[in-house]
XYZ file of C-alpha atoms in Angstrom:
650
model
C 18.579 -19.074 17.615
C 18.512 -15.369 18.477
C 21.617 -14.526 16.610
C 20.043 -16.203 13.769
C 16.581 -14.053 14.199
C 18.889 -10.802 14.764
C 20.908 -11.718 11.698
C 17.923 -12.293 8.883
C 17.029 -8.230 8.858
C 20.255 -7.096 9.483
C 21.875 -8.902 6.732
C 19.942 -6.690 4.170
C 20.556 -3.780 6.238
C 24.126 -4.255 6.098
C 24.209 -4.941 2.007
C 21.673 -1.293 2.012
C 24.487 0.523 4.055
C 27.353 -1.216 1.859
C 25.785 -0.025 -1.733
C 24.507 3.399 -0.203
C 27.829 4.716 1.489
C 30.274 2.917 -0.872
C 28.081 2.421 -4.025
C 30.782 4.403 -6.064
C 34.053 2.400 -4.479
C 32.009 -0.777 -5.257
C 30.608 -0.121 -8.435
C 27.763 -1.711 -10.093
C 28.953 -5.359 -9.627
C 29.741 -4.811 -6.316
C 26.652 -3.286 -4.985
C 24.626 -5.884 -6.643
C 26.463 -8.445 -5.096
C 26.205 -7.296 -2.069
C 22.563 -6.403 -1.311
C 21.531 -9.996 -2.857
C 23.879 -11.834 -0.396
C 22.463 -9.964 2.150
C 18.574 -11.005 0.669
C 20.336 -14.162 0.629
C 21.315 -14.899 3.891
C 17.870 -13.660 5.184
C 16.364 -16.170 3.101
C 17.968 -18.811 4.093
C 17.414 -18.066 7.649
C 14.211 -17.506 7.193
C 14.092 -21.232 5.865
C 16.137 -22.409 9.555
C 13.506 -20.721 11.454
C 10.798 -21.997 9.279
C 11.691 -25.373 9.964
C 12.816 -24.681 13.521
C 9.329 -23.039 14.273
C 7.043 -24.435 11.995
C 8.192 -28.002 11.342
C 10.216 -29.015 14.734
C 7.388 -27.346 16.454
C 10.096 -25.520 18.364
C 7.626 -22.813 20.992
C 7.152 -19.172 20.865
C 10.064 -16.706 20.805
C 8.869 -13.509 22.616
C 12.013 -11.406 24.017
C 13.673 -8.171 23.803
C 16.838 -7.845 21.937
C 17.234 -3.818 23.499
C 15.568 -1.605 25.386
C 15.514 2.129 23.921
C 14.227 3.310 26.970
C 11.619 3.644 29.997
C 9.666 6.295 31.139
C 7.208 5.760 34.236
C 7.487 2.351 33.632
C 6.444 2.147 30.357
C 9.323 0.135 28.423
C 10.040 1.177 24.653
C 12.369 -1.970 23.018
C 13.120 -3.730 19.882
C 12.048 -7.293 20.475
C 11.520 -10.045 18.467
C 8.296 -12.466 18.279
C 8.603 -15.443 16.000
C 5.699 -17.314 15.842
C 4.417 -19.520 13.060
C 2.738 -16.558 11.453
C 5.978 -14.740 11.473
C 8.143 -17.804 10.047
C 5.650 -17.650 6.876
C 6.220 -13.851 6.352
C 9.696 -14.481 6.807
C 9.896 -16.662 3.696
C 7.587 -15.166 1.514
C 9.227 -11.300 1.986
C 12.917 -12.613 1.315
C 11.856 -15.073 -1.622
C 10.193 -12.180 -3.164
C 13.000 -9.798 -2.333
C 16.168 -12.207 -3.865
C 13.665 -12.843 -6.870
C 12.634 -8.977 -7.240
C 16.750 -8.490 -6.744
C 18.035 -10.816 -9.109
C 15.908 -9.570 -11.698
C 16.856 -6.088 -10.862
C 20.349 -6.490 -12.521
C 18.878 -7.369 -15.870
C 16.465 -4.810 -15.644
C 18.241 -1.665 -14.077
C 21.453 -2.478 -16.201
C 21.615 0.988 -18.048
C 20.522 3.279 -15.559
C 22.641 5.933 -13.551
C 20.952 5.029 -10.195
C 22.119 1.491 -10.284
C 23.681 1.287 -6.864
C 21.153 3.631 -5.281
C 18.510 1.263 -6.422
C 19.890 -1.895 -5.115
C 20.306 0.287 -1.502
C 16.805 1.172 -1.463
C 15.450 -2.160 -1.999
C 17.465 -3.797 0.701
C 16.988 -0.981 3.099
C 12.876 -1.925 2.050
C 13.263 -5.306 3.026
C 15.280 -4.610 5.981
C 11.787 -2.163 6.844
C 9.517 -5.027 5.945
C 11.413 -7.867 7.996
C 11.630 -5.550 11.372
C 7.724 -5.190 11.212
C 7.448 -8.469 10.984
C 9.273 -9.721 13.658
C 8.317 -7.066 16.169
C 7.061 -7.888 19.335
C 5.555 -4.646 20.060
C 4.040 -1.633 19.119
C 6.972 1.244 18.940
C 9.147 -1.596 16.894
C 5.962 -1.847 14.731
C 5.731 1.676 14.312
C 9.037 2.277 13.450
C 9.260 -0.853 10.147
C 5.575 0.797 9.503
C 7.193 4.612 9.147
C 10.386 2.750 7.582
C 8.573 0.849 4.693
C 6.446 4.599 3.805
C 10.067 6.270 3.861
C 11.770 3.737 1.415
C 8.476 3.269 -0.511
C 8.751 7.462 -1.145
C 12.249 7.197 -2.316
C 11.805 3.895 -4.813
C 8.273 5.465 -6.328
C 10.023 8.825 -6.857
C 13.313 7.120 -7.698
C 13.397 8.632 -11.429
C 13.227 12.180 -9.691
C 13.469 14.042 -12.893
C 10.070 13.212 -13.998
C 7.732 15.507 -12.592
C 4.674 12.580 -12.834
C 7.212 10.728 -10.601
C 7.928 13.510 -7.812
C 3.900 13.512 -8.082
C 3.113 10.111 -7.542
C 5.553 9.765 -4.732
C 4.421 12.999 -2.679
C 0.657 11.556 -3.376
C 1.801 8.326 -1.421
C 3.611 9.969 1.527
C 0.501 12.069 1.937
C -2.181 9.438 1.737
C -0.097 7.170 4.374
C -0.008 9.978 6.698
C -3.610 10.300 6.653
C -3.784 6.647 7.495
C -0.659 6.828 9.535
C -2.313 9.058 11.854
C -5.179 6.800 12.739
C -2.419 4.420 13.531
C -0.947 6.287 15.653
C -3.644 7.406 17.804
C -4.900 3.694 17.984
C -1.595 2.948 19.745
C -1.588 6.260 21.732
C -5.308 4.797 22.906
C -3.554 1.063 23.657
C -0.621 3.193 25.545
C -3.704 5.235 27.556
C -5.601 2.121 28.210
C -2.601 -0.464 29.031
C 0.194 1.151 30.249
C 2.434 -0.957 27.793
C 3.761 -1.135 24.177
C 4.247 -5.172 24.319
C 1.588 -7.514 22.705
C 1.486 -9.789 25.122
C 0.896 -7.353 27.608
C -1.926 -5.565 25.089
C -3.538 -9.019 23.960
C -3.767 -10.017 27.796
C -6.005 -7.452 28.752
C -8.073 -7.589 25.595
C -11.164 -8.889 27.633
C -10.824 -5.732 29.925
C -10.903 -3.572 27.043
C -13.602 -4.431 25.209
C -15.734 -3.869 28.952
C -14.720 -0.252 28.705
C -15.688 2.398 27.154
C -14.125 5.967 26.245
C -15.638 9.130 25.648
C -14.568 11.073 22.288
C -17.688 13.411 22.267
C -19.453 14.620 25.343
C -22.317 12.965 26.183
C -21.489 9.934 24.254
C -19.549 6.694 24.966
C -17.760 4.486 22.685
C -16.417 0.928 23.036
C -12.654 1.684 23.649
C -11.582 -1.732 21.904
C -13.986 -0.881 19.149
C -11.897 3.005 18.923
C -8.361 1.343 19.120
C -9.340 -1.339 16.207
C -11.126 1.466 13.759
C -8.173 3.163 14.268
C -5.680 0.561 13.672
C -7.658 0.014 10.489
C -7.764 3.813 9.424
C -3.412 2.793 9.475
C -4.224 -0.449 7.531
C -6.543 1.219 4.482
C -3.256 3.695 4.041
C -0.236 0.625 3.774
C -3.033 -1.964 2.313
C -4.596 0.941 -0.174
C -8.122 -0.069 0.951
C -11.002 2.428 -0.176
C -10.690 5.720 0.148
C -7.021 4.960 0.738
C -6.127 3.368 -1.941
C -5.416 6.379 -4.468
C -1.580 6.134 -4.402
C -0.988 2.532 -5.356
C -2.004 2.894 -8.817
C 0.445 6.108 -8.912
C 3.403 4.134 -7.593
C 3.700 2.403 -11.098
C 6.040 5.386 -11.714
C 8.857 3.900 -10.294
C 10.894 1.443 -11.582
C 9.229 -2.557 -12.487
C 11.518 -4.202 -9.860
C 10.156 -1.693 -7.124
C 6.467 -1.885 -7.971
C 6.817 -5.963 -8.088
C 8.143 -5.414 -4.558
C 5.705 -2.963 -3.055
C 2.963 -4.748 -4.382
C 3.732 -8.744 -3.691
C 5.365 -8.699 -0.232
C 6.245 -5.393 1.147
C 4.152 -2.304 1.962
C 0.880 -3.212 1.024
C 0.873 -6.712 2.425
C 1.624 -5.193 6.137
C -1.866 -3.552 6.865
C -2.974 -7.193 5.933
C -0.459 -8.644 8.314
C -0.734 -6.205 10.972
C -4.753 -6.872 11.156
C -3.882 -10.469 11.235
C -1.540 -9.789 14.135
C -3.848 -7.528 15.826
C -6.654 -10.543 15.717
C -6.744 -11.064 20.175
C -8.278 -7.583 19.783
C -10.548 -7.208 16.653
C -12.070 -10.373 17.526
C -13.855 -8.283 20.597
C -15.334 -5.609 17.980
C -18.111 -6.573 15.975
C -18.788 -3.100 14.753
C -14.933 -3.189 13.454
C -15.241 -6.506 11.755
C -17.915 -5.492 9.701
C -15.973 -2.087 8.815
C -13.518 -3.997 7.296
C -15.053 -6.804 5.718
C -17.218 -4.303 3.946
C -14.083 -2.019 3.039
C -12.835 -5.093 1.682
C -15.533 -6.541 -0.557
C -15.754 -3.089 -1.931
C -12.525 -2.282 -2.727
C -12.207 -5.685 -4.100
C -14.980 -5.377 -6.591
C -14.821 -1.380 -7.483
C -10.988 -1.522 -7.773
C -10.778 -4.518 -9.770
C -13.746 -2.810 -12.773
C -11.341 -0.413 -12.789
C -8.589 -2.493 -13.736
C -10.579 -3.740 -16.989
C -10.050 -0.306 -18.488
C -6.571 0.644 -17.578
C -4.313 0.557 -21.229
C -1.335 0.778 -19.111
C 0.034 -2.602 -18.432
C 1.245 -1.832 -15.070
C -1.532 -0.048 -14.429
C -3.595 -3.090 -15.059
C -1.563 -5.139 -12.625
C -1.790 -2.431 -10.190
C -5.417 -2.439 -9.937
C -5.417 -6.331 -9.720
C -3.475 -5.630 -6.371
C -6.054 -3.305 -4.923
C -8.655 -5.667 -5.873
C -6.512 -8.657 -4.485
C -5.681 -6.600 -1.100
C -9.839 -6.659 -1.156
C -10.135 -10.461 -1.062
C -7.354 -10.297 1.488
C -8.883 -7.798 3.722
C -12.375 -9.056 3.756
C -11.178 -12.441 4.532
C -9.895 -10.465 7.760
C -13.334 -9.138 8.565
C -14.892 -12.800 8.041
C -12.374 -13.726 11.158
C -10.786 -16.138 8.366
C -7.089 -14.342 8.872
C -5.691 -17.722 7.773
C -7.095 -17.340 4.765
C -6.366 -14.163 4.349
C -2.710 -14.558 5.309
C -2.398 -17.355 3.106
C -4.191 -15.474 -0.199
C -1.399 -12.679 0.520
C 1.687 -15.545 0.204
C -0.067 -16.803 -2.811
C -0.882 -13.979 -3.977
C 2.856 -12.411 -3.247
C 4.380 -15.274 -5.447
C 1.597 -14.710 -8.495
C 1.484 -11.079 -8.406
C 5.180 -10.722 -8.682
C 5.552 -13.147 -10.872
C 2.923 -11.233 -13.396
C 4.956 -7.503 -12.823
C 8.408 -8.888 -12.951
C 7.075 -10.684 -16.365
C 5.632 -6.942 -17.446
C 8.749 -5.484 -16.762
C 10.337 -8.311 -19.315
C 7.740 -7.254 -21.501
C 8.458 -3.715 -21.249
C 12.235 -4.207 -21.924
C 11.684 -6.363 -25.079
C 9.479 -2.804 -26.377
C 12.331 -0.280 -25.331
C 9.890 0.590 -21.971
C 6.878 1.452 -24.069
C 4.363 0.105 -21.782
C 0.333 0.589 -23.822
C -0.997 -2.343 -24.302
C -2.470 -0.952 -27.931
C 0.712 -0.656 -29.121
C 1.512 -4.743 -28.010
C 0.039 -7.650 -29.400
C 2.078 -11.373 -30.842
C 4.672 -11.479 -28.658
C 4.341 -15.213 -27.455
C 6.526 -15.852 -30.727
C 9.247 -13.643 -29.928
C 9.493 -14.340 -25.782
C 7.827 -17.835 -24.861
C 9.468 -17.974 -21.614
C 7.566 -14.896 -20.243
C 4.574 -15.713 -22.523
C 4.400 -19.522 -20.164
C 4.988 -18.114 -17.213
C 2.536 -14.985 -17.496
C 0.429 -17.730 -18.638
C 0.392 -19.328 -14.960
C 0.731 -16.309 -13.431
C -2.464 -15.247 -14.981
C -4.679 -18.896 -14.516
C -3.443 -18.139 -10.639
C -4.354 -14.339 -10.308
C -7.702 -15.704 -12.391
C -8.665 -18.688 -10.029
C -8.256 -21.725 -11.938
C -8.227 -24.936 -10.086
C -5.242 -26.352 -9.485
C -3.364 -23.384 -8.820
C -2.521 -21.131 -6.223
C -5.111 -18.798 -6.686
C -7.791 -20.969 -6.598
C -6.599 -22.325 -3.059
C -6.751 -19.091 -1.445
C -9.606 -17.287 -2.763
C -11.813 -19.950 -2.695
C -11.529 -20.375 0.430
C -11.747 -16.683 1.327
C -15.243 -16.596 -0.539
C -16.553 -19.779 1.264
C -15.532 -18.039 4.484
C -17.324 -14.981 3.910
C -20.301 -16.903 2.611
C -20.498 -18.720 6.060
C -19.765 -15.296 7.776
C -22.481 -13.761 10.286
C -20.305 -10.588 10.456
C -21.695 -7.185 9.744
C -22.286 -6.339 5.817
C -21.009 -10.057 5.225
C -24.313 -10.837 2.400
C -23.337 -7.475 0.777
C -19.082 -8.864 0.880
C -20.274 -11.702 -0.239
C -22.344 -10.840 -3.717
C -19.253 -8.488 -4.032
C -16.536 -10.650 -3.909
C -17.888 -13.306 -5.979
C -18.592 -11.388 -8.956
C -15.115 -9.805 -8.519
C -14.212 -13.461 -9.363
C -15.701 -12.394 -13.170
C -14.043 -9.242 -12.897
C -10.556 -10.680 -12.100
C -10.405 -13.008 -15.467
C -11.754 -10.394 -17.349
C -8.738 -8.072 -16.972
C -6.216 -10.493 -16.336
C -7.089 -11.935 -19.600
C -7.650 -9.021 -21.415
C -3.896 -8.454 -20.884
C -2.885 -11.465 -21.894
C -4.785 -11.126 -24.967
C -3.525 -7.916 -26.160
C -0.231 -8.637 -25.214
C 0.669 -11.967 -26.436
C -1.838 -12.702 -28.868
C -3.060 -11.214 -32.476
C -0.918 -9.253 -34.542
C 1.980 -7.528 -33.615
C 0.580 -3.470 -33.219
C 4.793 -2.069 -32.551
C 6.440 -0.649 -34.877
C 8.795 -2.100 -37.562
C 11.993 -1.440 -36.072
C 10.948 -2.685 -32.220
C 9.921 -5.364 -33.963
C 12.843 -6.493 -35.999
C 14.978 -6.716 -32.367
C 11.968 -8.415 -30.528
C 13.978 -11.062 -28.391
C 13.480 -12.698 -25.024
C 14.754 -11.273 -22.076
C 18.076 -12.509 -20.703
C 18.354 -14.998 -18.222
C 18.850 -12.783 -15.155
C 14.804 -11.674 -16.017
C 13.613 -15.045 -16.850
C 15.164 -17.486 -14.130
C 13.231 -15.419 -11.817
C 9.992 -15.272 -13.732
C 10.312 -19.433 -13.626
C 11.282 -19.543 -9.826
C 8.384 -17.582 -8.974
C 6.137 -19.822 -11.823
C 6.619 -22.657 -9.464
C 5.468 -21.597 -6.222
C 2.712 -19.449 -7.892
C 1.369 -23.585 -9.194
C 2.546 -25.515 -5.578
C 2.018 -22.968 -3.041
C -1.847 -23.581 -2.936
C -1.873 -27.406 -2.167
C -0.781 -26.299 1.448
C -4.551 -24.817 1.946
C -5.529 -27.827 4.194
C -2.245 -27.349 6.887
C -1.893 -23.332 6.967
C -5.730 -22.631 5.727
C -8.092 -24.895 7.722
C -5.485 -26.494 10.023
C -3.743 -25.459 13.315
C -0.778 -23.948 11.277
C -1.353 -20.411 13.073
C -1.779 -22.037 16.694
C -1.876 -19.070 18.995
C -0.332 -16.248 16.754
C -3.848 -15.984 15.388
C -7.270 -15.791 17.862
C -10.597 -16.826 16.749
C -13.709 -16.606 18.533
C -15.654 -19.490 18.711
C -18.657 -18.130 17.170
C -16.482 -16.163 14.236
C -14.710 -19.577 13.157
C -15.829 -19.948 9.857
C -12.315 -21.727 8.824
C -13.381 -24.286 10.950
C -16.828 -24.947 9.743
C -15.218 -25.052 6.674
C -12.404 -27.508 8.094
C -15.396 -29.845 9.112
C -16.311 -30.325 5.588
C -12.425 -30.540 4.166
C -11.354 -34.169 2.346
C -8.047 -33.198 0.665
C -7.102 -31.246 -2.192
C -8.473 -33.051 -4.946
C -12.098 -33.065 -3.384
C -11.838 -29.455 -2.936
C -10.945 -29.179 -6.328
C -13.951 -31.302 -7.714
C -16.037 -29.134 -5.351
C -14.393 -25.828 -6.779
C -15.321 -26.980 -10.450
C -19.277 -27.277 -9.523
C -18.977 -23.546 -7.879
C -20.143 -20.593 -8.871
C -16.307 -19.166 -8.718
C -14.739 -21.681 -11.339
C -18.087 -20.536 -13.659
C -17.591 -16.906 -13.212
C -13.707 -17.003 -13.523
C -14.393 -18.909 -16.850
C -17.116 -16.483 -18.040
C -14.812 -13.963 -17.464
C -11.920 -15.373 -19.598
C -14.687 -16.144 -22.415
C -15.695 -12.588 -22.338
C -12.079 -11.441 -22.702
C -11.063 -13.905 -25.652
C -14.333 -12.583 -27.513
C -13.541 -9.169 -27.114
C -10.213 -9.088 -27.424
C -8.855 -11.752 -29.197
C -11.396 -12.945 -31.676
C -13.838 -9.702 -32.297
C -12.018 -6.919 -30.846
C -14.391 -4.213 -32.502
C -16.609 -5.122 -30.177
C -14.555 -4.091 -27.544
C -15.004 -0.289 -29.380
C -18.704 -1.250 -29.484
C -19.253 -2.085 -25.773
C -17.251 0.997 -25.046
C -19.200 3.498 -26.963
C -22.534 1.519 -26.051
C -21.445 1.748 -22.280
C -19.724 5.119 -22.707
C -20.943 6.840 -19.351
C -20.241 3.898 -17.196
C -16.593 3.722 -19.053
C -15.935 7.382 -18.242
C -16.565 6.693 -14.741
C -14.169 3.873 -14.723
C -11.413 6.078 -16.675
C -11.768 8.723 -13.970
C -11.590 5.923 -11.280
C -14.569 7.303 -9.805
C -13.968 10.587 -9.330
C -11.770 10.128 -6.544
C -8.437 11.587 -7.917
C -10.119 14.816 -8.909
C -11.755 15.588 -5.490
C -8.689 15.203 -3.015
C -6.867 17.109 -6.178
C -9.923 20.074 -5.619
C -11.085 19.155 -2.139
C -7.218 18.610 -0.309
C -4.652 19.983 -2.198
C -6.906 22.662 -4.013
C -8.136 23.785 -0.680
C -5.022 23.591 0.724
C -3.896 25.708 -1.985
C -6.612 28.070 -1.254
C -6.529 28.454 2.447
C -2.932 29.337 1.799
C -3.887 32.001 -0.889
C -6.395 33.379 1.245
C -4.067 33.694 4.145
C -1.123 35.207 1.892
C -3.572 38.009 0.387
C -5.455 38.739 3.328
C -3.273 37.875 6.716
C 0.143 38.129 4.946
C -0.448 41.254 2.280
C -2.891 43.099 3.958
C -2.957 42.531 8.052
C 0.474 41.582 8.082
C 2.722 43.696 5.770
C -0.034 46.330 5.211
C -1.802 47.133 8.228
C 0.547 46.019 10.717
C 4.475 46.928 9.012
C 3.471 49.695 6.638
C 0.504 50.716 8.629
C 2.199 51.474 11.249
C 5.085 53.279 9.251
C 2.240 55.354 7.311
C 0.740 56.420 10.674
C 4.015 57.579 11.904
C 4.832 59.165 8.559
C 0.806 60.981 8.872
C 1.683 62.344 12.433
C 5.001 63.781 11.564
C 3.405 65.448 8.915
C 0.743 67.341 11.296
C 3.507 67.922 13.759
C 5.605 69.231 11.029
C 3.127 71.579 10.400
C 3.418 73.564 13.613
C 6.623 73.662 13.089
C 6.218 77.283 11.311
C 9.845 79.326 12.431
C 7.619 82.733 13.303
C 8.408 83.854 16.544
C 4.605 85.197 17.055
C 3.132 81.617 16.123
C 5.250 80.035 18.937
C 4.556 83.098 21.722
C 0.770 82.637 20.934
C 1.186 78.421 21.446
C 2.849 79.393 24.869
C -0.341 81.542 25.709
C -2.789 79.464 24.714
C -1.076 76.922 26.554
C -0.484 79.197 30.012
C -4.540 80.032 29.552
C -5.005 76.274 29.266
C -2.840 75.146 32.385
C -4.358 78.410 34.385
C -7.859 77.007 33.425
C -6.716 73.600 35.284
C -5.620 74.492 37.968
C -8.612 77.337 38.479
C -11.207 73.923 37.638
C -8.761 71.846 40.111
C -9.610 74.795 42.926
């Protein structure tokens, strides 16, 4: 089996290399063809090791594949650890990736970049696969540095548009903020271990959280407590968690395909994962539990409010990520990280599923992507009006779909939860349940339903996308229905064994297990819960005002206008990092160019010192008459002078 785990991320690798070096020998059809074979191959070895791992029951695989080097005994490798949680992101990240690929030949037909494109979004699932399947922390490090880099290229990939350039400079910056918490919680695991490995780390969790470390004189800190706040700080940056989470709605600038990818199973689902991963050592930390439970029931609710006035239809979508990434994170916090794990595969198949069928939208309206200027197009494209149908009842929580699995169970979990801040997570997350139908359906409303608000001639050549957009949008339609019916086995059951530690007093999964008859009795007990109410509140809400009285959607907003300025501005958070980080940056950098630069610099220091000489010569200059008599009375002055000496000397 270890050629077959060293083949699944370097099959993409190899198709990324192919269309980047030879993308012009190849052409379009062959760097299309190349990439997905790749995609291809890692998904169907992600399937073999699925059912080697997960369904044989075949034990752990924990080895090195090379060792990069040692220094004082501490070992830096690429390894490989494929576990059960490992075998899951294996399947969802390549499913995702052929889908997102497939569809990126309809979708990217016309555009210059075509076999750059198809490089980058190998070489991102090639990032994404080797941070999944490392065994340690430099390997970790390196698909976590690897996913920013390829996420920087795809957002600016249009890099004639200035709003692009923008959007993907915002993201590079924000992850290195988070990046560099990362990095010093690993720096802090290197200090306190001696070793990159997690078996090595997760051994001497115990001893860790029995330590403490001081940061500040005079005051100690639990060192486990340090290294998981800081491996968080790296997780709010890839997972866009609050007040990290100001570049995901920017990364909409980039192609469909991309932002379908980023969003479902790559970049933003590896904080998630990495938490999840990290679990033998945040289970020690109260204090960082209830960090990121709280983080997470914020973000979940304040990101998602956001979403319900976003006219963008990406936009919309984006901010259902940051709200889902919420749920997902919280559930972390709660100790449920098989819940959590299992809302991000769900949600991976719903939420690209919804921005794949966008993009289909946006194609059909020659990329004009307002949501104003929609409206009736379930006559003209049924296939992505049915299947943004389920994606929506999914994102939205309706029983008997994904969605309903996975975030009920979350919300139960938290509701059990004795963590820190878990009553506050709790209120939060459940009335982002309202939230989330309201602006899924609002989309759906103003984009399917009433009138047709395009003009005449987009109109006229209204059509359904072509098959290479739609066969995706179904194959991701049908996991985004099954995928939740396996909440008993992955959610409450053993599914994670030992990739995944829970304290005994943290196990709210298995409180919750205790009560567990099947999938239809969770069902009847989701439909007497306050979710299923809330979730259908919320679509009522959004059929009333934006389907059947839409002025009173200008009503509300004019009644409400403060709070919806607010919400427009996304709280304000845009404009200070624009004033407070880049403006001061700005200024610190003007203040040094006027004052250090200009005037210590050039004129004190350079031309200064050139005026000084320039005054001295001058005086000098001056004695510098040509009368004989001038220079015979300098010689006695001087002779009196040196006499004087050398009489004082005496």
């Amino acid at each position: 089996m270890e050629n077959v785990y060293l083949a699944i991320p370097l099959a993409p690798l190899a198709g990324a290399i192919v269309a980047g070096l030879f993308g012009k020998a190849i052409g379009r059809r062959g760097a299309h063809t190349v990439t997905i074979l790749g995609v291809a191959v890692a998904f169907a070895l992600s399937l073999v090791v699925f059912k080697h791992h997960v369904l044989d029951g075949a034990s752990v695989h924990n080895a090195a594949v090379y060792t990069w080097g040692v220094s004082e005994g501490l070992r830096m490798e690429v390894g490989f650890l494929i576990d059960n949680l490992t075998a899951l992101m294996l399947v969802v990240v390549t499913f995702v990736s052929l889908m997102v690929h497939i569809y990126t030949i309809g979708y990217m037909h016309d555009d210059p970049g075509y076999q750059r494109f198809f490089s980058y979004i190998a070489l991102f699932t090639f990032s994404m696969l080797m941070l999944v399947m490392s065994n340690n922390f430099l390997q970790l490090f390196f698909g976590w540095e690897a996913v920013g880099l390829v996420s920087y290229l795809l957002i600016g990939f249009w890099y004639t548009r200035e709003s692009a350039i923008f959007a993907n400079l915002k993201a590079f910056l924000v992850n290195r903020v988070g990046d560099f918490g990362f990095i010093l919680g690993i720096a802090a695991i290197v200090m306190a271990t001696h070793s990159l490995d997690y078996a090595t780390v997760f051994g001497q969790a115990d001893r860790l959280a029995g330590e403490t470390i001081s940061i500040f004189a005079g005051r100690e800190w639990s060192l486990i407590t340090v290294i998981c706040l800081l491996l968080f700080v790296g997780a709010m940056g890839k997972s866009a968690q609050m007040p990290l989470h100001v570049w995901l709605p920017d990364s909409m600038e980039g192609p469909t395909p991309i932002s379908a990818l980023i969003h479902a199973a790559t970049m933003v689902t590896a904080g998630v994962f990495m938490v999840a991963r990290m679990s033998p050592l945040f289970e020690y930390s109260e204090v960082a539990l209830g960090v990121v439970l709280v983080i997470g029931a914020l973000t979940a609710f304040f990101m998602g409010l956001v979403g319900v006035v976003q006219n963008d239809i990406k936009r919309v979508i984006a901010y259902s990520t940051l709200s889902q990434l919420g749920y997902m994170t919280a559930a972390l916090g709660a100790s449920a990280y098989a819940a959590g794990i299992f809302h991000l595969m769900t949600h991976a198949f719903f939420k690209a599923l919804l921005f794949l069928a966008a993009g289909s939208v946006i194609i059909a309206l020659h990329h004009e992507q307002d949501m104003r200027k929609m409206g009736g197009l379930r006559r003209y494209m049924p296939i992505t009006f049915w299947t943004s149908v389920v994606g929506s009842l999914a994102l939205a929580g309706i029983p008997g779909l994904a969605g309903f699995f996975s975030k009920d169970t979350i919300i139960e979990a938290i509701h059990l939860s004795e963590a820190p801040g878990a009553g506050l997570a709790y209120w939060l997350v459940l009335l982002s349940v309202f939230v989330t139908a309201l602006y899924t359906f609002r989309l759906l409303f103003l984009v399917f339903f009433g009138e047709p608000r395009m003009d005449a001639h987009t109109r006229e050549h209204l059509h359904e996308s072509p098959k290479v957009v739609t066969v995706p949008l179904v194959l991701l339609a049908i996991p985004s229905v099954i995928s939740g019916y396996l909440v008993g086995w992955v959610a409450f059951g053993d599914y994670f064994g030992g990739a995944i530690v829970v304290h005994e007093a943290h196990d709210v999964l298995g409180e919750l297990a205790r009560e567990y008859h099947g999938v239809w009795g969770f069902m009847l007990h989701g439909m007497m819960a306050p979710p299923f109410w809330l979730a259908l509140a919320g679509i009522a809400t959004a059929w009333v005002f934006f389907h059947w009285r839409p002025e009173l959607a200008e009503a509300a907003r004019l009644t409400l206008r403060p709070v919806y300025v607010v919400l427009e501005r996304k709280y304000g958070f845009d404009e200070l990092y624009l004033f407070l980080f880049a403006g001061g940056a700005r200024r610190v950098g003007r203040f040094l160019w006027q004052w250090g630069d200009a005037r210590l610099i050039d004129g004190l220091l350079v031309n200064g010192a050139a005026r000084t000489v320039g005054w001295v010569a001058a005086r000098v200059r001056g004695m510098q008459t040509g009368y004989l008599y001038h220079y015979a009375f300098a010689m006695i002055i001087g002779l009196i002078l040196l006499l004087a000496r050398y009489l004082y000397a005496a």
